[in-house]
Short mmCIF file of N, CA, C and O in Angstrom, two decimals:
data_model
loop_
_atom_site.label_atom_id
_atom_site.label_comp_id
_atom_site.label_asym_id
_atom_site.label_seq_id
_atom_site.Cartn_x
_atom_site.Cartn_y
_atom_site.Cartn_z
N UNK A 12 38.28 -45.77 -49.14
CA UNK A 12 38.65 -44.62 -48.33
C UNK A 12 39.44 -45.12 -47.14
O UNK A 12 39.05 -46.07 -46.46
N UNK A 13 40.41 -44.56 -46.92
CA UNK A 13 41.76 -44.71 -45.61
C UNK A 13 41.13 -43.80 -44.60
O UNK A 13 40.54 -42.81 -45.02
N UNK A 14 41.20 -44.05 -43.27
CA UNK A 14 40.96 -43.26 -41.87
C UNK A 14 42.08 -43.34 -41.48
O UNK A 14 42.78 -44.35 -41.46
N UNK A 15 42.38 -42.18 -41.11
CA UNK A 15 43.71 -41.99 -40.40
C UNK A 15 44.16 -42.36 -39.16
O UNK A 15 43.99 -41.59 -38.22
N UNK A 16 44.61 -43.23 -39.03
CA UNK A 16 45.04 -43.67 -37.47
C UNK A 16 44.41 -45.33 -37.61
O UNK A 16 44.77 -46.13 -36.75
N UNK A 17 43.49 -45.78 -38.70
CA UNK A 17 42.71 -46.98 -38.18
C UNK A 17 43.45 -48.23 -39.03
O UNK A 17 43.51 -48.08 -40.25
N UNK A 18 43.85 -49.08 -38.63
CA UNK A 18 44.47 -50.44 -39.24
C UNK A 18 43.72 -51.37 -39.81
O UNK A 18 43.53 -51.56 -41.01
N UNK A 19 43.13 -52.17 -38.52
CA UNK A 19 41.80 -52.79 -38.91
C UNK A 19 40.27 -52.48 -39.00
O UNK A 19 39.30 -52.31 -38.26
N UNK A 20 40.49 -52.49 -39.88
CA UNK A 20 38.75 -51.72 -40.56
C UNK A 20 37.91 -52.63 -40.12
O UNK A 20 36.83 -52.20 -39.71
N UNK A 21 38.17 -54.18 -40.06
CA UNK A 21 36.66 -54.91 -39.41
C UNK A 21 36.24 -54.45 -38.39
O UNK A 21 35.05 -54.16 -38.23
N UNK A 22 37.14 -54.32 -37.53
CA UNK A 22 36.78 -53.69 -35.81
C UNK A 22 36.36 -52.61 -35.83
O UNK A 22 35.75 -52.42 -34.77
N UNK A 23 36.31 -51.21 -36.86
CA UNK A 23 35.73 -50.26 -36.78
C UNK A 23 34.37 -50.27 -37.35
O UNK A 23 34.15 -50.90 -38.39
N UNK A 24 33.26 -49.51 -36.63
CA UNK A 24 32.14 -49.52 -37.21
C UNK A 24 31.86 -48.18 -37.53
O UNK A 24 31.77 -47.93 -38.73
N UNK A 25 31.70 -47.26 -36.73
CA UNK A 25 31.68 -45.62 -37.81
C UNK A 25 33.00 -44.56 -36.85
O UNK A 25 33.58 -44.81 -35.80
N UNK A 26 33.07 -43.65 -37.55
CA UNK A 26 33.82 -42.57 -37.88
C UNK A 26 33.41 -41.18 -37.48
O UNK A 26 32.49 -40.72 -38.15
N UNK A 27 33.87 -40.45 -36.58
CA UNK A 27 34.02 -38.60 -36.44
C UNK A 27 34.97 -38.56 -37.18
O UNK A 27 35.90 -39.37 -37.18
N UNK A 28 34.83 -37.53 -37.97
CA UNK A 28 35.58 -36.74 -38.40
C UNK A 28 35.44 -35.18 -38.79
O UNK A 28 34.94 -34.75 -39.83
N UNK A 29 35.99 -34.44 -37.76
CA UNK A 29 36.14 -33.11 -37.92
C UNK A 29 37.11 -32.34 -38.42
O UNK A 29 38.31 -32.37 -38.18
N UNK A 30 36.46 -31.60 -39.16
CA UNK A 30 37.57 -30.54 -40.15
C UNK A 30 37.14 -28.98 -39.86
O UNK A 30 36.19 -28.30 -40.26
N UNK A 31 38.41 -28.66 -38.86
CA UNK A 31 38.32 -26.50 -39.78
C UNK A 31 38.86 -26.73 -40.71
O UNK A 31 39.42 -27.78 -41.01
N UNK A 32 38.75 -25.59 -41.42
CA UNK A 32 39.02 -25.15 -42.94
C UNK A 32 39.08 -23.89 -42.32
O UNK A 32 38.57 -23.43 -41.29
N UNK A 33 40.04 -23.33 -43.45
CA UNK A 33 39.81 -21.60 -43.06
C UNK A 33 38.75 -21.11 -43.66
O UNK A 33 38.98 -19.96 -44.04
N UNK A 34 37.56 -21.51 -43.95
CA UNK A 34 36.54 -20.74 -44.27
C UNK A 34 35.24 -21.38 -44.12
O UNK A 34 34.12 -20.99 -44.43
N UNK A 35 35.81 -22.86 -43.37
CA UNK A 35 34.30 -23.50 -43.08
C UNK A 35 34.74 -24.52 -41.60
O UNK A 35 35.90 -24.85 -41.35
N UNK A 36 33.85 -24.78 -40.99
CA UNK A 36 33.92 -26.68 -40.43
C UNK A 36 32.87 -27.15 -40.76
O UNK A 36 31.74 -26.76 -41.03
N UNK A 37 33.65 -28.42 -40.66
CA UNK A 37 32.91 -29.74 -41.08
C UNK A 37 32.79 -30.63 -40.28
O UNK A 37 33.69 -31.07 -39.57
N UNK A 38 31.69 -30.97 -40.30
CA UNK A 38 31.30 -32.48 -39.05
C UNK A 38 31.14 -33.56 -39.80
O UNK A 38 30.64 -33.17 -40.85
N UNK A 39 31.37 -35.20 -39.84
CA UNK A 39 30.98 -35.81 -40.55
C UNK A 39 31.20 -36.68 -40.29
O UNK A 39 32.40 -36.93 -40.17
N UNK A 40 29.90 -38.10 -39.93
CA UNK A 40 30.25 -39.33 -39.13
C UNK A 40 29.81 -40.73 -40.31
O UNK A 40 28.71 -41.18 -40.64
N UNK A 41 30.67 -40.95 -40.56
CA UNK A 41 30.84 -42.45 -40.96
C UNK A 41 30.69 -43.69 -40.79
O UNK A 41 31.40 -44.14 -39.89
N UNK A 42 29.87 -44.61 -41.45
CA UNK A 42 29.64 -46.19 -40.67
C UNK A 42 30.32 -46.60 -41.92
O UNK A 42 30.58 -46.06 -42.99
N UNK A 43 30.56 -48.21 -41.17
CA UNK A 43 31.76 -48.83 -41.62
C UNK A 43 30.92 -50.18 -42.41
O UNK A 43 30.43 -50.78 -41.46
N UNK A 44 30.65 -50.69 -43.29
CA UNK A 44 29.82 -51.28 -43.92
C UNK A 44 30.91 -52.23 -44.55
O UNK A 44 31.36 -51.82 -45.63
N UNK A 45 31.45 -53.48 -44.05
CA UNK A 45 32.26 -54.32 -44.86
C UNK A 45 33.39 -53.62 -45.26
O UNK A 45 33.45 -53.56 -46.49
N UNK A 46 34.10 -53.20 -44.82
CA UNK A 46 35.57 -52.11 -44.69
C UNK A 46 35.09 -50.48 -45.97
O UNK A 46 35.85 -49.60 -46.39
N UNK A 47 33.85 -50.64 -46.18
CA UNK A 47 33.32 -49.48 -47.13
C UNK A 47 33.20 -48.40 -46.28
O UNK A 47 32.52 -48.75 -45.32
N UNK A 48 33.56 -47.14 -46.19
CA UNK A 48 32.69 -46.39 -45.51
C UNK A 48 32.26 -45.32 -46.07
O UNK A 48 32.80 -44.61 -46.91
N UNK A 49 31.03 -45.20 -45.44
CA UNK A 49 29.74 -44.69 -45.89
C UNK A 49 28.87 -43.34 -45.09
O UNK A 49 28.53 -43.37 -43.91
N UNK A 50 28.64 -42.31 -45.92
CA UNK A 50 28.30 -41.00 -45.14
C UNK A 50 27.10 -41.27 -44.04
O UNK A 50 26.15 -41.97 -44.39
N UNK A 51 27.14 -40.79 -42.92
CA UNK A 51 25.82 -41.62 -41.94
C UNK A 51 25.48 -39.94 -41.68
O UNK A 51 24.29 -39.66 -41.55
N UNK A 52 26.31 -39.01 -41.62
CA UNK A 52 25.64 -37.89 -41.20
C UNK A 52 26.95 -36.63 -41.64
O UNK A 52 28.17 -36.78 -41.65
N UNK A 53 26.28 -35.66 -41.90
CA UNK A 53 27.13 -34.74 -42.25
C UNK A 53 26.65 -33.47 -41.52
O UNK A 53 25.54 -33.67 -41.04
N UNK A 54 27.21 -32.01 -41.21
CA UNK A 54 27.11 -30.47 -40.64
C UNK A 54 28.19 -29.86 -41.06
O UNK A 54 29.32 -30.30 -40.87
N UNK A 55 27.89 -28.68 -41.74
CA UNK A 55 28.48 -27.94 -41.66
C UNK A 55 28.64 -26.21 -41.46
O UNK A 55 27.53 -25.67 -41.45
N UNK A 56 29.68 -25.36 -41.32
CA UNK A 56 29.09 -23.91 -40.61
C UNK A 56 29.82 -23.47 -41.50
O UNK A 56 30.55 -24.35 -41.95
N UNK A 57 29.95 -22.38 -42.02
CA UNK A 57 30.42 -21.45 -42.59
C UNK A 57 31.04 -20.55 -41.69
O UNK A 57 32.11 -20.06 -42.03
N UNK A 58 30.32 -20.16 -40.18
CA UNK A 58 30.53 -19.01 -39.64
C UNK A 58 31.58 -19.83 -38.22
O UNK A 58 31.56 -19.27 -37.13
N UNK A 59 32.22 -20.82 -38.35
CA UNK A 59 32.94 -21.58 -37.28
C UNK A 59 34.15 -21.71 -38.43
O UNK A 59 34.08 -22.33 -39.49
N UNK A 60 34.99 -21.14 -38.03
CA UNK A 60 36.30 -21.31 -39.37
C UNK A 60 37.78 -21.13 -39.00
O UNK A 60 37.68 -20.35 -38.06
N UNK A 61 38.93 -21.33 -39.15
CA UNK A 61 40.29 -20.93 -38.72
C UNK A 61 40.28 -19.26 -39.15
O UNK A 61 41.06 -18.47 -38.61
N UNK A 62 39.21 -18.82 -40.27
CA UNK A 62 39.09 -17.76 -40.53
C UNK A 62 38.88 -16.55 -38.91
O UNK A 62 39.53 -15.58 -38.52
N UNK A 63 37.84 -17.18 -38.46
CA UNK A 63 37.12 -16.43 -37.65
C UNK A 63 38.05 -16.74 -36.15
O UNK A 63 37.87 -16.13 -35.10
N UNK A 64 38.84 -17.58 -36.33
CA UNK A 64 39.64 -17.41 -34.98
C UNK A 64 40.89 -16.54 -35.06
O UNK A 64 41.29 -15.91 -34.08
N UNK A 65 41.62 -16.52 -36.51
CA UNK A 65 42.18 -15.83 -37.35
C UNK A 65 41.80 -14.25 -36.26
O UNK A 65 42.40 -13.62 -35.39
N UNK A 66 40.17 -14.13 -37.12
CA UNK A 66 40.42 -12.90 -37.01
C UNK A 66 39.83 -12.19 -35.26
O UNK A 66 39.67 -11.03 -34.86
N UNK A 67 39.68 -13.23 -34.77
CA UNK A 67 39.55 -13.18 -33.01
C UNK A 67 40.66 -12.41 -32.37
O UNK A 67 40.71 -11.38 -31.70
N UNK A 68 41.77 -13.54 -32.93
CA UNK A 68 43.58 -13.19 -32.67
C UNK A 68 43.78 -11.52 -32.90
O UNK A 68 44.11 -10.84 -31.93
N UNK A 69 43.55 -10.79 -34.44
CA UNK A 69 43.83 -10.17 -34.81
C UNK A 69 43.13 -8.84 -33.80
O UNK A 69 43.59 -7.84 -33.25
N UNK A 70 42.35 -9.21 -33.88
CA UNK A 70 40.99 -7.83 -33.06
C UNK A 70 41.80 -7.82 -31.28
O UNK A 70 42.06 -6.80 -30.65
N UNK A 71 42.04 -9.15 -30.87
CA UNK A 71 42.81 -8.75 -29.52
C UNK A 71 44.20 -8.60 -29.32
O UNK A 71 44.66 -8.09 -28.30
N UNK A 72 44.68 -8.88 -29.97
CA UNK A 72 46.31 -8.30 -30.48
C UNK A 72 46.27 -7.10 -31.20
O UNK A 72 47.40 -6.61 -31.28
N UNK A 73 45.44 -6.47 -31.73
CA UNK A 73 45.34 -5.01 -32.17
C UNK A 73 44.68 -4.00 -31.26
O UNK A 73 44.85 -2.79 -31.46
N UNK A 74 43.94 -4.45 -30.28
CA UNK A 74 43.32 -4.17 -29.10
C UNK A 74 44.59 -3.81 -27.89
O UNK A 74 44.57 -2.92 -27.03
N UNK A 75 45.58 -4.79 -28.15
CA UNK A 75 46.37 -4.86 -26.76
C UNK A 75 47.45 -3.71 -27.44
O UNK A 75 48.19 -2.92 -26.86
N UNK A 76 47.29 -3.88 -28.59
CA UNK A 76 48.70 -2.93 -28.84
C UNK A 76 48.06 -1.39 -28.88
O UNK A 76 48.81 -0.46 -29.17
N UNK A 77 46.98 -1.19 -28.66
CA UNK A 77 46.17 0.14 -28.78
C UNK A 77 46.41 0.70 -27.23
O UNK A 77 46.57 1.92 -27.10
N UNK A 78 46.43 -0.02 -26.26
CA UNK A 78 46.42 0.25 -24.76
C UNK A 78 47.49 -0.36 -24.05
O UNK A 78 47.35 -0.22 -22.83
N UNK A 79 48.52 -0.98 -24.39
CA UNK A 79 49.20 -1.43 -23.70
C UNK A 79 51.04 -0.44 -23.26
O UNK A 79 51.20 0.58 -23.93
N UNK A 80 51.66 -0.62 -22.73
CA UNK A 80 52.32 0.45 -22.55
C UNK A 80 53.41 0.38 -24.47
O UNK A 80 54.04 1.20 -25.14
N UNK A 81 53.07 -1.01 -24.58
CA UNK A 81 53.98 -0.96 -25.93
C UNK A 81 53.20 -0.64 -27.17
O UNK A 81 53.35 -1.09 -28.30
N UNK A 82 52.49 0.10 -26.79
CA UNK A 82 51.20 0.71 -27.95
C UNK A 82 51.92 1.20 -29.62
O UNK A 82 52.98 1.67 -30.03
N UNK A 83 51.19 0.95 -29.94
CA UNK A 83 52.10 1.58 -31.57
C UNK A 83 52.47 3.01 -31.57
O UNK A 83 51.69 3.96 -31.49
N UNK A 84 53.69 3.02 -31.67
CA UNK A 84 54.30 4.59 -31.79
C UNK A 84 54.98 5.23 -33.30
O UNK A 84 55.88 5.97 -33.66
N UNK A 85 53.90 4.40 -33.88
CA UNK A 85 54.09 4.63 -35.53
C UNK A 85 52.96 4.76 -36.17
O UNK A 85 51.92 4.24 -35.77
N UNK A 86 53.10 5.65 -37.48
CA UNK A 86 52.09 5.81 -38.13
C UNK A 86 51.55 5.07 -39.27
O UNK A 86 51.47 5.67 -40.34
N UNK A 87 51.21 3.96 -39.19
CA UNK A 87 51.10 2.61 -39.78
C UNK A 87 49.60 2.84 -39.95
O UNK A 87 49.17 3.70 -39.18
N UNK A 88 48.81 2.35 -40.68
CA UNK A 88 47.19 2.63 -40.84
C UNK A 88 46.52 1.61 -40.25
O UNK A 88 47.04 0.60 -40.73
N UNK A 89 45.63 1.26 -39.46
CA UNK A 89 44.77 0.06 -39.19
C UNK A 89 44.80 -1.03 -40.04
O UNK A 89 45.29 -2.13 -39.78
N UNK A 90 44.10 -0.60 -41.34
CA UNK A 90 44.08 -2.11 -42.42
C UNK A 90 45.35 -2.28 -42.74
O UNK A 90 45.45 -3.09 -43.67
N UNK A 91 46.79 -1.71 -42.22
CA UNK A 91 48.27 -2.49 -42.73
C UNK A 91 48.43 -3.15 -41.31
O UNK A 91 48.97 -4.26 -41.27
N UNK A 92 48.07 -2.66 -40.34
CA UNK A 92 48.56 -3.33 -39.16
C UNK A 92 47.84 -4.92 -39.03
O UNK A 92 48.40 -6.01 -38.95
N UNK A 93 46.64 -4.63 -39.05
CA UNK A 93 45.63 -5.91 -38.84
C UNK A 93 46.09 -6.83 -40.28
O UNK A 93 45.84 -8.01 -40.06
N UNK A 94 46.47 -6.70 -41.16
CA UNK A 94 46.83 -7.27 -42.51
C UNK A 94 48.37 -8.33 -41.54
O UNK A 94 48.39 -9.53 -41.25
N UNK A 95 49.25 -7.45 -41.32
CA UNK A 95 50.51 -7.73 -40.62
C UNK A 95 50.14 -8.74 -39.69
O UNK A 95 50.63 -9.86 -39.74
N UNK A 96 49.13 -8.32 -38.67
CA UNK A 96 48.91 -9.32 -37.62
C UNK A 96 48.08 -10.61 -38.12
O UNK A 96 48.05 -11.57 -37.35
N UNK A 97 47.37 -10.69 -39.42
CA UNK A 97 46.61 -11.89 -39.21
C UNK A 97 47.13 -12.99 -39.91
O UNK A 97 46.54 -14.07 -39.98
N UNK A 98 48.92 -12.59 -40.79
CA UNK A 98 49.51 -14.11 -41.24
C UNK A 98 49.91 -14.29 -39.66
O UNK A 98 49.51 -15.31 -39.10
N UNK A 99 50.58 -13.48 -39.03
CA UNK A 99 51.25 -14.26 -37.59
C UNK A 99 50.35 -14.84 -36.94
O UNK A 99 50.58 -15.95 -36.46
N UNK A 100 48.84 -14.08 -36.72
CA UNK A 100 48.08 -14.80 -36.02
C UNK A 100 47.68 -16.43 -36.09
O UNK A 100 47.46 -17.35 -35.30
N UNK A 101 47.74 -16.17 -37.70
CA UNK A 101 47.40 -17.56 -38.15
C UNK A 101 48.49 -18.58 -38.04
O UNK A 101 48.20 -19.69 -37.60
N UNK A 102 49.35 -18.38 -38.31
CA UNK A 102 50.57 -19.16 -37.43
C UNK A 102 51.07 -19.78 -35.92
O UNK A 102 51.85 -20.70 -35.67
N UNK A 103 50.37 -18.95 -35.11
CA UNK A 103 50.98 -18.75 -33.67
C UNK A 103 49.76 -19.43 -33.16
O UNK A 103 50.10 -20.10 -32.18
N UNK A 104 48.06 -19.60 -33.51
CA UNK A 104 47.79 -20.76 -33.00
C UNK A 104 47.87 -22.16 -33.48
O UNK A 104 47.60 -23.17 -32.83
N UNK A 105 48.33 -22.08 -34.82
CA UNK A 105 49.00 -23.99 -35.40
C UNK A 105 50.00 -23.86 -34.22
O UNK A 105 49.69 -24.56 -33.26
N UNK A 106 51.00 -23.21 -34.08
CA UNK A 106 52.11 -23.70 -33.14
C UNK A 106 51.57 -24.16 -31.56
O UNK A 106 51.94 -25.23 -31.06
N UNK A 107 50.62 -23.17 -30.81
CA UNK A 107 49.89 -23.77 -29.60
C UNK A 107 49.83 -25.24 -30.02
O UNK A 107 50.72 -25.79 -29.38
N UNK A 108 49.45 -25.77 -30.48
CA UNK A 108 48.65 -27.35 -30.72
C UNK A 108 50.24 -27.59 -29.70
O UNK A 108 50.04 -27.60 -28.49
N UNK A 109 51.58 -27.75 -30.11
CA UNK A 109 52.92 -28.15 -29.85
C UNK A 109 53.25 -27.86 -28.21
O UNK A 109 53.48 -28.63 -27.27
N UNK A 110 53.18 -26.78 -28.29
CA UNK A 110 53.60 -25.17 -27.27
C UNK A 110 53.07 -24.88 -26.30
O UNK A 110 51.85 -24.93 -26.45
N UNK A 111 53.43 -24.54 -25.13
CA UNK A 111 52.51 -23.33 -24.30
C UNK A 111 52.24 -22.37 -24.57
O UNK A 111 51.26 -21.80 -24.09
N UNK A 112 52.96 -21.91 -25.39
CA UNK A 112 53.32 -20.15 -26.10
C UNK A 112 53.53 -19.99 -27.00
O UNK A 112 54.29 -20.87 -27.40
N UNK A 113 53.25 -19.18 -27.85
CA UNK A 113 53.79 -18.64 -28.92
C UNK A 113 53.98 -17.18 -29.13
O UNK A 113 53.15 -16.29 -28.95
N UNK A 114 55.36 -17.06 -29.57
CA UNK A 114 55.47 -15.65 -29.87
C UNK A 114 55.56 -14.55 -31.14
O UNK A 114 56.50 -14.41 -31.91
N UNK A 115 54.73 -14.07 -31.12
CA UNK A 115 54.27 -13.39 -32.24
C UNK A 115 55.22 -12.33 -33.16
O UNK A 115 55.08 -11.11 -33.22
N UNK A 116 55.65 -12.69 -33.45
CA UNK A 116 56.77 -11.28 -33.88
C UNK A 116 56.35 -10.68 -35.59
O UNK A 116 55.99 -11.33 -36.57
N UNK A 117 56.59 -8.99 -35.41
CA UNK A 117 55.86 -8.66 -36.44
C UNK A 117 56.97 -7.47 -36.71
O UNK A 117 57.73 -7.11 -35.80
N UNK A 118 57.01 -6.87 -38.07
CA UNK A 118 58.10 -6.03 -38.20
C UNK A 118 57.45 -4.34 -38.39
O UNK A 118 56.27 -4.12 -38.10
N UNK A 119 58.25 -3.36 -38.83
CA UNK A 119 57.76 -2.48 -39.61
C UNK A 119 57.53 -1.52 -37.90
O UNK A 119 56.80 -0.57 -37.61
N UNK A 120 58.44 -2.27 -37.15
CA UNK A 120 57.61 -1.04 -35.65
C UNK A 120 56.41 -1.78 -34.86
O UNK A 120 56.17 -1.48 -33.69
N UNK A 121 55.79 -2.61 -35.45
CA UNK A 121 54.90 -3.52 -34.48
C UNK A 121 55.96 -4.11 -33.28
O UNK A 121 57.07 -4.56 -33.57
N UNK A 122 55.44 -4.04 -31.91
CA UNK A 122 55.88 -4.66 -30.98
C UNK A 122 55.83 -6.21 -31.11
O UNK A 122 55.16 -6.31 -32.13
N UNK A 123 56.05 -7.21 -30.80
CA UNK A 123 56.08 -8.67 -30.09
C UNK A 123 55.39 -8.58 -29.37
O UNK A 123 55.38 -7.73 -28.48
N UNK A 124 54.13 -9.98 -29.66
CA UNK A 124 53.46 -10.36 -28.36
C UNK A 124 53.43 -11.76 -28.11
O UNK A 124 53.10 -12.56 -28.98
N UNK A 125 53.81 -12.12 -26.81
CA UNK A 125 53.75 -13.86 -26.33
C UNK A 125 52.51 -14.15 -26.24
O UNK A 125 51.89 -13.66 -25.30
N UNK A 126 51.93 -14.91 -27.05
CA UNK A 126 50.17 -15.50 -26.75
C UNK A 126 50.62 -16.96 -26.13
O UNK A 126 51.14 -17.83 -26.84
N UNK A 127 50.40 -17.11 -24.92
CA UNK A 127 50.37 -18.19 -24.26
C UNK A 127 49.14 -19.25 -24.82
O UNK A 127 48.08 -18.83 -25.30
N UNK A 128 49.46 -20.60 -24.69
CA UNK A 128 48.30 -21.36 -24.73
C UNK A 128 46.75 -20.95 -23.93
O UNK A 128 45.65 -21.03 -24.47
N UNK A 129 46.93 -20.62 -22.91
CA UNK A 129 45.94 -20.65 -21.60
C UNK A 129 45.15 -19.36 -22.51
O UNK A 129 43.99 -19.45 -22.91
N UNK A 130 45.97 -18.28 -22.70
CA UNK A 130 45.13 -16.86 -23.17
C UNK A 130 44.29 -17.25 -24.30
O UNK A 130 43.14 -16.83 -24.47
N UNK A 131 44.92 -18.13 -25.13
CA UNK A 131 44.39 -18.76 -26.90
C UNK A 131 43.06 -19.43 -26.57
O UNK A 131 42.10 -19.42 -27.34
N UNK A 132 43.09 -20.05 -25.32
CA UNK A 132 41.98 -21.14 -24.85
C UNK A 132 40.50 -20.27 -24.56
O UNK A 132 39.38 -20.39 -25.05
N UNK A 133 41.13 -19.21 -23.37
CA UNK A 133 40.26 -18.42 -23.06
C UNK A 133 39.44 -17.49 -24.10
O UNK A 133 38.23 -17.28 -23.98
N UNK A 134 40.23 -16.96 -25.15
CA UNK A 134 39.64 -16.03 -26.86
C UNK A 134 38.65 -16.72 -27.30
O UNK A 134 37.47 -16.40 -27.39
N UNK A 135 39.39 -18.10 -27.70
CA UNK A 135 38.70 -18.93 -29.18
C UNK A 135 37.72 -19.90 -28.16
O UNK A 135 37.20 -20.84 -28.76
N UNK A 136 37.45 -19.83 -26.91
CA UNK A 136 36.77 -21.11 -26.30
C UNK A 136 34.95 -20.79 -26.71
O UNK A 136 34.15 -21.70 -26.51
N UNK A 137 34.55 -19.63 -27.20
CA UNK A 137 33.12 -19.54 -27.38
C UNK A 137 33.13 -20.02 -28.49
O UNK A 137 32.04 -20.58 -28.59
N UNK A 138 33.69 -20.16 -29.41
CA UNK A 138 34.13 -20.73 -31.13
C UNK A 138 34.09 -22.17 -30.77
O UNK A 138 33.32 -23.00 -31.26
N UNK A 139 34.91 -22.37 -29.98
CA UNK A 139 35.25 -23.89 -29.59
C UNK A 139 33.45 -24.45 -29.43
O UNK A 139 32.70 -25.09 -30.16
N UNK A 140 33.35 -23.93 -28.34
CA UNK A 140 32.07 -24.11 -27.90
C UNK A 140 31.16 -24.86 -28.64
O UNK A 140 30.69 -25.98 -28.45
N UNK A 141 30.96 -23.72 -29.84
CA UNK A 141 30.08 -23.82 -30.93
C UNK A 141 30.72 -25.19 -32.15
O UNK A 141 29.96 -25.75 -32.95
N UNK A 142 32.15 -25.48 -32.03
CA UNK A 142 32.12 -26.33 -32.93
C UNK A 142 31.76 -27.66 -32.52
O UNK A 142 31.36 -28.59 -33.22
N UNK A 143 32.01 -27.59 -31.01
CA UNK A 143 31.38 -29.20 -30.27
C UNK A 143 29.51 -28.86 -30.33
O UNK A 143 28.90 -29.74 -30.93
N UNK A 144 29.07 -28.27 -30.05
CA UNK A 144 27.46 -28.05 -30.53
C UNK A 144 27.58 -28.53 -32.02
O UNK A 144 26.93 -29.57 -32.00
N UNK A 145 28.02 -28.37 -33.22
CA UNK A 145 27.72 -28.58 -34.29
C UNK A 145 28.19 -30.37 -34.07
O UNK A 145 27.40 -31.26 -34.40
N UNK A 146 29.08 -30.57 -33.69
CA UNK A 146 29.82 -31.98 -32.94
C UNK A 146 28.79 -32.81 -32.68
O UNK A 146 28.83 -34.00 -32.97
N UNK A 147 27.64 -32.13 -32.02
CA UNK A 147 26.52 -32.80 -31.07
C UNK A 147 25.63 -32.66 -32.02
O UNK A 147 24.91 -33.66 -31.95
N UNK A 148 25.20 -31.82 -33.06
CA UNK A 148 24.34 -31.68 -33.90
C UNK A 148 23.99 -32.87 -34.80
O UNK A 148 22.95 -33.50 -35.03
N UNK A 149 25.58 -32.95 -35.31
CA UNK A 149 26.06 -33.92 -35.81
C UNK A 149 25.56 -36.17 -35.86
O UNK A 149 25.12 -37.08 -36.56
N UNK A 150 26.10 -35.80 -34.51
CA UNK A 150 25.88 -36.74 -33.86
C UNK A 150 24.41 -37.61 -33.60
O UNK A 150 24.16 -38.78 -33.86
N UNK A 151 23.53 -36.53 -32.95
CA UNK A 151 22.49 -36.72 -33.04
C UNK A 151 21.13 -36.85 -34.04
O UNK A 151 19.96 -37.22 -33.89
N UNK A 152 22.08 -36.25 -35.30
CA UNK A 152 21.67 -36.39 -37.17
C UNK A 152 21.68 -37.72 -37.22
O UNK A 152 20.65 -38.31 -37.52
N UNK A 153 23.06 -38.51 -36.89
CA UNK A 153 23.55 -39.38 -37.09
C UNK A 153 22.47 -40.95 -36.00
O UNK A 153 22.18 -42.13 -36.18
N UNK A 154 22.30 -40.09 -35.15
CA UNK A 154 21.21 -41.51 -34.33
C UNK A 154 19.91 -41.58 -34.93
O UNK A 154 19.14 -42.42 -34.46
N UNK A 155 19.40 -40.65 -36.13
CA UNK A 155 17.79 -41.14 -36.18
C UNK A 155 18.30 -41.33 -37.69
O UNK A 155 17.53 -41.75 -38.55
#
């Protein structure tokens, strides 16, 4: 097995490695056994997912366009709008990782919305939260 980023494997002794998935995360720490490495501890959530930030995005970008002065002035149905917003959503926070901003653009009469980094931080930070708790869960699997 290859670790990404690591050259010399003697000098390493174990491994974090965290994964979202859009429908799960994964925690999973690795010791390094003669350049072998070997599962030392594993967690995972179902309910911590790119899914569920996905649909964080979608609920406050469908929220803002309900009250904001650029409110939808079309007769578009809820489940087409939120459908519309959650490929962009899912796009516009991969681009944050890069960005300060990202701007959301959607067709069919949906307005544009700029989701700044800072706003993305503030939404998804109780999610976040919870994936460093599973982080620590993890971890502490991993010491006994």
């Amino acid at each position: 097995m290859k670790v990404l980023g690591v050259e010399n494997y003697e000098e390493v002794k174990r491994v974090l490695v965290f994964h979202l998935e859009p429908s799960y995360c994964n925690v999973t720490i690795l010791d390094n056994f003669d350049c072998e490495f070997k599962v030392r501890a594993c967690k995972h959530d179902e309910n911590l997912s790119g899914r569920a930030i996905d649909l964080l995005l979608v609920d406050y970008i469908y929220e803002w366009l309900g009250s904001s002065p650029n409110a939808l002035k079309c007769s578009l149905s809820p489940t087409f709008v939120k459908k519309k917003l959650a490929s962009e959503c899912s796009e516009a926070w991969k681009r944050l990782v890069w960005s300060d901003s990202a701007q959301l653009r959607f067709k069919d009469g949906i307005p544009s919305y700029k989701l700044t980094r800072v706003k993305f931080e503030e939404l998804v930070g109780p999610i976040l939260q919870k994936c460093m708790e599973l982080v620590d869960r993890t971890m502490a699997s991993a010491c006994t």
